[in-house]
XYZ file of C-alpha atoms in Angstrom:
445
model
C 28.093 -5.058 -5.012
C 28.447 -2.636 -1.689
C 25.122 -1.228 -1.450
C 23.617 1.920 0.767
C 19.929 2.371 1.249
C 18.905 5.527 2.834
C 15.522 4.702 4.536
C 14.446 1.515 6.425
C 10.302 2.139 5.826
C 8.843 -0.707 4.237
C 10.300 0.004 0.465
C 13.887 0.848 1.716
C 13.901 -2.525 3.909
C 12.044 -5.258 1.811
C 14.705 -3.701 -0.877
C 17.405 -3.882 0.792
C 16.871 -6.941 2.045
C 16.516 -8.567 -1.205
C 19.542 -6.903 -2.644
C 21.251 -8.911 0.486
C 19.262 -11.813 -0.087
C 21.310 -11.976 -3.687
C 24.905 -11.545 -1.830
C 24.893 -7.993 -2.251
C 27.095 -6.687 0.729
C 23.539 -3.945 2.003
C 23.461 -1.541 4.482
C 20.259 0.182 5.319
C 20.112 4.072 6.702
C 17.146 5.495 9.241
C 18.377 8.416 11.324
C 15.800 6.338 13.791
C 18.038 4.523 16.436
C 15.397 3.353 17.671
C 14.550 1.505 15.047
C 17.923 0.571 13.361
C 18.819 -1.155 16.940
C 15.702 -2.807 16.737
C 16.186 -3.965 13.320
C 20.066 -4.864 14.612
C 18.221 -7.115 16.620
C 15.941 -8.917 14.315
C 12.958 -6.392 15.167
C 11.037 -5.542 12.249
C 8.761 -2.209 12.289
C 6.428 -2.993 9.607
C 4.553 -6.400 8.930
C 5.293 -8.493 5.709
C 4.715 -11.865 5.723
C 8.768 -13.590 5.143
C 10.418 -9.935 5.667
C 11.491 -10.832 9.521
C 13.343 -14.385 8.675
C 15.311 -13.078 5.164
C 16.726 -9.725 7.446
C 17.383 -12.588 9.998
C 19.133 -14.917 7.638
C 21.405 -12.047 6.161
C 22.021 -9.926 9.185
C 23.517 -14.399 10.025
C 25.338 -13.850 6.946
C 26.727 -10.744 7.199
C 25.115 -9.417 4.397
C 22.642 -7.034 5.633
C 24.051 -4.481 8.006
C 22.183 -1.184 9.735
C 23.260 2.442 10.224
C 22.227 5.761 11.364
C 25.345 7.374 9.816
C 25.073 7.742 6.013
C 28.875 9.314 6.038
C 30.297 6.031 7.027
C 29.029 4.228 3.988
C 29.116 6.699 0.877
C 32.775 5.558 0.469
C 33.295 3.029 -2.025
C 29.614 2.215 -2.499
C 28.762 0.976 -5.866
C 25.168 2.662 -5.613
C 22.861 4.364 -3.089
C 19.078 3.994 -3.053
C 17.131 6.687 -1.759
C 14.141 5.483 -0.302
C 12.530 7.726 1.834
C 9.232 9.194 2.369
C 7.268 10.786 -0.019
C 4.114 12.325 2.014
C 1.381 13.727 0.396
C 1.113 18.081 0.911
C -1.541 19.796 1.429
C -2.117 20.648 -2.258
C -1.482 17.123 -3.174
C 1.889 16.902 -3.978
C 4.832 14.646 -3.001
C 6.726 16.492 -0.209
C 10.271 16.035 -1.414
C 11.574 17.244 1.165
C 13.068 14.256 2.647
C 14.969 13.313 -0.314
C 15.713 16.369 -1.015
C 17.607 16.251 2.350
C 19.124 13.344 1.839
C 20.444 14.694 -1.325
C 21.861 16.946 0.208
C 23.572 14.849 2.181
C 25.322 12.099 0.062
C 26.730 15.764 -1.219
C 28.003 16.581 1.927
C 29.718 13.396 2.348
C 30.454 11.395 -0.669
C 33.777 10.919 -1.252
C 34.250 9.071 -4.717
C 31.870 8.529 -8.105
C 29.083 7.376 -7.258
C 25.550 6.156 -8.658
C 22.314 7.623 -7.230
C 19.004 5.974 -7.015
C 15.677 7.505 -6.507
C 13.473 4.391 -5.254
C 11.283 6.637 -3.407
C 8.128 7.458 -5.399
C 8.485 10.623 -7.003
C 7.187 13.423 -9.234
C 8.910 13.800 -12.864
C 11.811 16.261 -12.422
C 12.706 14.989 -8.982
C 15.572 13.378 -10.334
C 17.229 16.923 -11.457
C 16.471 18.487 -8.286
C 18.139 15.715 -6.309
C 21.132 16.257 -8.734
C 21.189 20.217 -7.844
C 20.783 19.709 -4.708
C 24.422 17.020 -4.694
C 26.238 19.647 -6.734
C 25.471 22.885 -4.743
C 26.472 20.694 -1.596
C 30.017 19.556 -3.470
C 30.246 23.034 -4.491
C 30.423 24.695 -1.307
C 32.942 21.734 -0.116
C 34.787 22.801 -4.016
C 35.089 19.638 -5.126
C 33.914 17.830 -8.516
C 33.019 14.034 -7.682
C 31.265 12.256 -10.615
C 27.718 11.299 -9.826
C 24.620 9.728 -12.002
C 20.871 10.048 -10.955
C 18.981 6.922 -11.997
C 15.290 6.436 -11.584
C 14.318 3.405 -10.062
C 10.363 2.949 -9.399
C 8.932 0.079 -7.172
C 6.502 -1.966 -7.932
C 5.649 -3.894 -4.545
C 2.486 -4.994 -3.383
C 2.094 -5.128 -0.014
C 1.805 -8.873 1.561
C 3.417 -9.994 -1.726
C 6.355 -7.276 -1.832
C 9.301 -9.870 -1.069
C 7.901 -12.923 -3.821
C 7.378 -9.428 -6.296
C 11.059 -8.281 -5.794
C 12.770 -11.600 -6.000
C 10.530 -12.549 -8.873
C 9.643 -9.318 -10.692
C 7.590 -9.010 -13.829
C 9.413 -5.899 -14.530
C 12.414 -4.138 -13.545
C 12.049 0.071 -14.880
C 15.313 2.242 -14.978
C 15.449 5.265 -15.800
C 19.097 6.459 -17.081
C 20.738 9.395 -18.874
C 24.338 7.624 -18.077
C 25.103 4.230 -19.701
C 27.953 2.997 -16.785
C 25.304 3.951 -14.346
C 22.961 1.627 -16.843
C 25.337 -0.957 -16.586
C 25.338 -0.955 -12.773
C 21.664 -1.219 -12.516
C 21.842 -4.009 -15.161
C 24.430 -6.270 -13.274
C 22.774 -5.479 -10.205
C 19.553 -6.647 -11.345
C 20.794 -9.814 -13.920
C 20.355 -12.006 -10.928
C 16.434 -11.612 -10.591
C 16.176 -12.478 -14.550
C 17.880 -15.622 -14.999
C 15.541 -16.451 -18.019
C 14.201 -13.524 -19.273
C 16.431 -10.203 -19.534
C 13.586 -8.082 -21.568
C 12.055 -7.333 -18.397
C 14.651 -5.316 -17.510
C 12.977 -2.360 -19.072
C 15.447 1.116 -19.328
C 14.944 4.477 -20.477
C 15.165 8.615 -19.852
C 14.573 9.547 -16.364
C 11.430 11.195 -16.424
C 9.652 9.010 -18.282
C 10.763 6.269 -15.357
C 9.475 8.677 -12.911
C 6.293 8.765 -14.698
C 5.395 5.008 -15.343
C 5.365 4.835 -11.636
C 2.688 7.144 -10.878
C 0.487 6.049 -14.425
C 0.712 2.372 -13.474
C -1.357 2.966 -9.843
C -3.132 5.906 -11.521
C -4.173 3.069 -13.323
C -4.978 0.578 -11.001
C -6.844 2.749 -8.965
C -9.059 3.790 -12.476
C -9.914 -0.059 -12.783
C -10.997 -0.093 -8.550
C -12.670 3.518 -9.499
C -14.627 2.155 -12.528
C -15.913 -1.252 -11.011
C -16.599 0.321 -8.005
C -18.932 2.665 -9.811
C -20.680 -0.037 -12.091
C -20.953 -1.906 -8.581
C -23.184 0.983 -7.539
C -24.994 0.857 -11.608
C -26.033 -2.713 -10.855
C -27.326 -2.259 -8.099
C -29.669 0.235 -8.621
C -30.735 -1.129 -12.557
C -31.324 -5.312 -11.008
C -27.788 -6.844 -12.371
C -25.504 -8.525 -10.255
C -22.549 -6.845 -10.057
C -20.306 -10.329 -9.716
C -21.715 -11.816 -12.849
C -20.509 -9.043 -14.746
C -17.237 -8.753 -13.689
C -17.158 -12.298 -14.732
C -18.488 -11.571 -18.115
C -16.407 -8.833 -18.809
C -12.791 -10.271 -16.806
C -12.917 -12.781 -19.887
C -12.059 -10.950 -22.032
C -8.366 -10.709 -22.287
C -8.288 -7.368 -22.863
C -9.473 -6.490 -19.450
C -9.084 -9.706 -17.240
C -9.823 -10.009 -13.593
C -7.275 -8.096 -12.057
C -8.341 -4.682 -10.398
C -11.906 -5.535 -11.148
C -13.501 -6.895 -7.674
C -16.225 -4.215 -6.346
C -15.679 -3.153 -2.766
C -15.599 -0.591 -0.259
C -12.679 1.497 -2.216
C -9.028 1.623 -2.446
C -6.339 3.118 0.430
C -3.048 2.275 0.828
C 0.078 3.824 0.666
C 0.419 4.144 -2.561
C -2.728 4.787 -4.603
C -4.813 7.607 -3.254
C -1.260 9.418 -2.831
C -0.149 8.595 -6.317
C -3.797 9.710 -7.498
C -3.717 13.212 -6.059
C 0.698 13.713 -7.139
C -0.700 13.087 -10.542
C -3.702 14.766 -10.502
C -1.822 17.802 -9.173
C 1.127 17.373 -11.720
C -1.003 17.806 -14.568
C -2.663 20.882 -12.761
C 1.263 22.415 -12.872
C 0.948 22.387 -16.579
C -2.478 23.857 -17.020
C -3.630 20.657 -17.336
C -7.216 19.199 -15.915
C -6.684 15.646 -15.426
C -10.915 14.757 -15.743
C -10.607 10.976 -15.909
C -8.077 10.932 -12.852
C -10.172 13.697 -10.911
C -12.872 11.321 -11.028
C -10.937 8.379 -9.919
C -10.718 9.685 -7.042
C -14.409 10.923 -6.225
C -15.248 7.917 -7.334
C -13.524 6.385 -4.568
C -14.000 9.283 -1.444
C -17.801 8.082 -2.333
C -17.292 4.499 -2.063
C -15.174 4.624 1.283
C -18.774 5.508 2.788
C -21.200 2.651 0.743
C -21.507 -0.190 3.205
C -21.861 2.990 6.167
C -24.600 4.199 4.512
C -26.343 0.900 3.719
C -26.035 0.408 7.273
C -27.899 4.011 8.267
C -30.660 3.327 5.431
C -31.172 -0.771 7.781
C -31.046 1.114 11.195
C -31.612 4.444 10.469
C -30.101 8.072 11.193
C -29.619 7.555 14.859
C -27.463 4.852 15.792
C -28.143 5.221 19.704
C -27.409 2.478 21.322
C -26.159 -0.192 18.133
C -22.989 -1.782 18.229
C -21.653 -3.635 15.055
C -18.615 -5.990 14.607
C -16.261 -4.566 12.028
C -14.296 -7.346 10.986
C -10.524 -5.908 9.472
C -9.570 -2.464 9.610
C -6.144 -2.948 7.450
C -6.848 -1.195 3.690
C -6.422 -5.435 2.398
C -4.631 -8.397 3.712
C -1.289 -9.382 4.259
C -0.335 -6.117 5.783
C -1.019 -3.840 9.151
C -1.139 -0.817 6.844
C -4.257 1.641 7.500
C -2.972 4.222 5.421
C -6.248 5.687 3.902
C -7.959 2.284 5.193
C -11.721 2.535 4.403
C -12.249 1.139 7.448
C -11.645 4.596 9.458
C -14.304 6.073 7.793
C -17.058 3.506 7.891
C -16.210 3.337 12.139
C -15.719 7.405 12.540
C -19.397 7.578 10.355
C -21.271 5.385 12.347
C -19.347 6.106 15.776
C -20.569 10.096 14.926
C -23.986 7.949 14.922
C -24.094 7.166 18.436
C -23.080 3.711 17.525
C -21.293 0.978 18.911
C -17.213 -0.943 17.507
C -16.211 -3.823 18.721
C -13.456 -4.672 16.031
C -11.083 -6.779 14.895
C -7.944 -7.533 12.304
C -5.423 -10.237 12.583
C -2.646 -7.352 12.391
C -3.067 -4.037 12.026
C -5.531 -3.318 15.963
C -2.036 -1.757 17.207
C -2.325 0.659 14.024
C -5.392 1.659 14.648
C -5.501 1.945 18.366
C -2.596 4.006 18.532
C -2.393 5.986 15.556
C -5.442 5.956 13.121
C -8.595 5.309 15.404
C -6.871 7.023 18.792
C -9.131 9.769 18.978
C -12.058 7.702 17.922
C -14.563 7.016 21.032
C -16.680 3.953 21.218
C -14.399 1.568 19.567
C -13.177 -1.625 21.210
C -10.461 -4.045 20.167
C -11.139 -7.852 20.470
C -8.804 -10.659 20.540
C -10.821 -12.763 17.806
C -13.378 -12.482 14.936
C -16.142 -13.871 16.918
C -15.613 -12.269 20.303
C -16.815 -9.003 18.115
C -20.057 -10.428 17.732
C -21.004 -10.175 21.483
C -24.073 -7.831 21.892
C -23.742 -6.872 18.260
C -26.491 -5.654 15.990
C -24.304 -6.529 12.514
C -21.435 -8.035 11.374
C -19.461 -5.753 9.192
C -16.974 -7.633 6.490
C -13.854 -4.778 6.020
C -11.345 -6.518 4.965
C -10.762 -10.039 3.086
C -8.303 -12.023 5.407
C -8.195 -15.902 4.671
C -9.758 -16.248 7.813
C -13.132 -14.215 7.222
C -13.188 -16.367 3.642
C -15.291 -19.013 5.773
C -16.538 -18.188 8.978
C -18.956 -20.855 11.106
C -22.075 -19.248 10.276
C -24.378 -21.019 12.718
C -21.995 -19.247 15.448
C -22.409 -15.857 13.615
C -25.996 -16.229 13.236
C -26.487 -17.011 17.384
C -23.775 -14.596 18.422
C -25.267 -11.507 16.524
C -28.548 -9.964 18.034
C -30.144 -10.510 13.918
C -28.662 -12.511 11.915
C -27.289 -9.769 9.722
C -24.056 -9.249 7.286
C -23.098 -5.954 5.789
C -20.246 -7.560 3.473
C -17.501 -4.516 1.941
C -15.829 -6.712 -0.004
C -18.366 -8.886 -1.338
C -17.083 -12.566 0.267
C -19.769 -14.456 0.126
C -22.763 -16.131 -1.852
C -25.788 -14.152 -0.933
C -28.295 -17.530 -2.000
C -26.705 -19.289 0.650
C -26.548 -16.931 3.696
C -30.443 -16.417 2.262
C -31.380 -19.717 3.212
C -29.217 -19.678 6.295
C -31.823 -17.194 7.375
C -29.370 -13.900 7.031
C -29.964 -10.299 5.456
C -26.880 -9.936 3.375
C -26.026 -6.952 1.954
C -23.319 -6.619 -0.352
C -21.560 -4.254 -2.988
C -23.036 -4.631 -6.394
C -26.457 -6.038 -5.890
C -29.541 -5.661 -4.419
C -29.843 -6.928 -0.474
C -30.788 -10.252 0.204
C -32.842 -10.516 2.790
């Protein structure tokens, strides 16, 4: 098929590249000329394992192209995917200005029948707004060209997006037109060689809702388990053992019940707020969703509170080694990362920070922590330990899982670890002489 993907950010670039990998001719569009020139030369603007090799391979094969000119790539296109950002507005709703801008441009330049696909995460009713925007532009031109708007939400995990796209556990297609539904079935059929029942079709509004509900459900599991962890710590239970006990129930499972410093990233915080706002627009108070958000906001400061409890309210003269800045491993994404809130809270109290992350340090320096003083970025995890009063683990990168604890002990001023991801065995650290502070269990000293 001949596909156009508008927006070359995370969703658009991964989607377009994976479609090209299956033999489709794909043109990825973006208004950022520097980004497009970089992509033509194999420079990937995001970190996602395996993406750079796949982009390069499909450029060489002639299946993947990049352009800033949407008008040149709509004629004869089978489907145009809208994959631009939907940033969170001041009121918590999804800002659709980029989506609707693309819709108007499609209406301005389309010359042949077209299936328009909403790939961006958008609230219920967006397809209607996209359709209206396209129709308005066609009316200005005095044209009647058939088109249909389809919802095809993405379910990609950052750090494993290629695998998620190439081997999806489900693909949701929201369509009210059989021709467009069939185009989408044909497009995705190579991804389901053995089981087409994982391709789920429904009406457009249900598909739009499905994306928000999926993320809100996962966020709910995280916040629920974090609240249980805090209760466990108070009553003297071990949340790590409780997790194993409940996860063995097949109705619950082990996914998304690991206690930690709260969720972050591009999806969960934004989508939970957007779903809550959608409910409010219909005069419904989404109490559970609101509680999920409140628990997560508090959870981001649990580790900082433990540090303050241990070292005192005034942290002047104290230095802390931070291991991990990204909101999760295998990505450089720091959007709503707990590290941002923890570091700012410690610095506000006078502390100095030695930080290291395998991929996210540039994001921290130039964007998320650029105005935060007293933060030094180091070239390795062990370099952060120099002159540090304690180590704080915030992202569960593989290289942090089995560190040299003897080197940790010798390098730190005192053998103290605050673990925001419950990565280590407390009995083991106790035997090594560490003070070990984790989430959901009373401190081992």
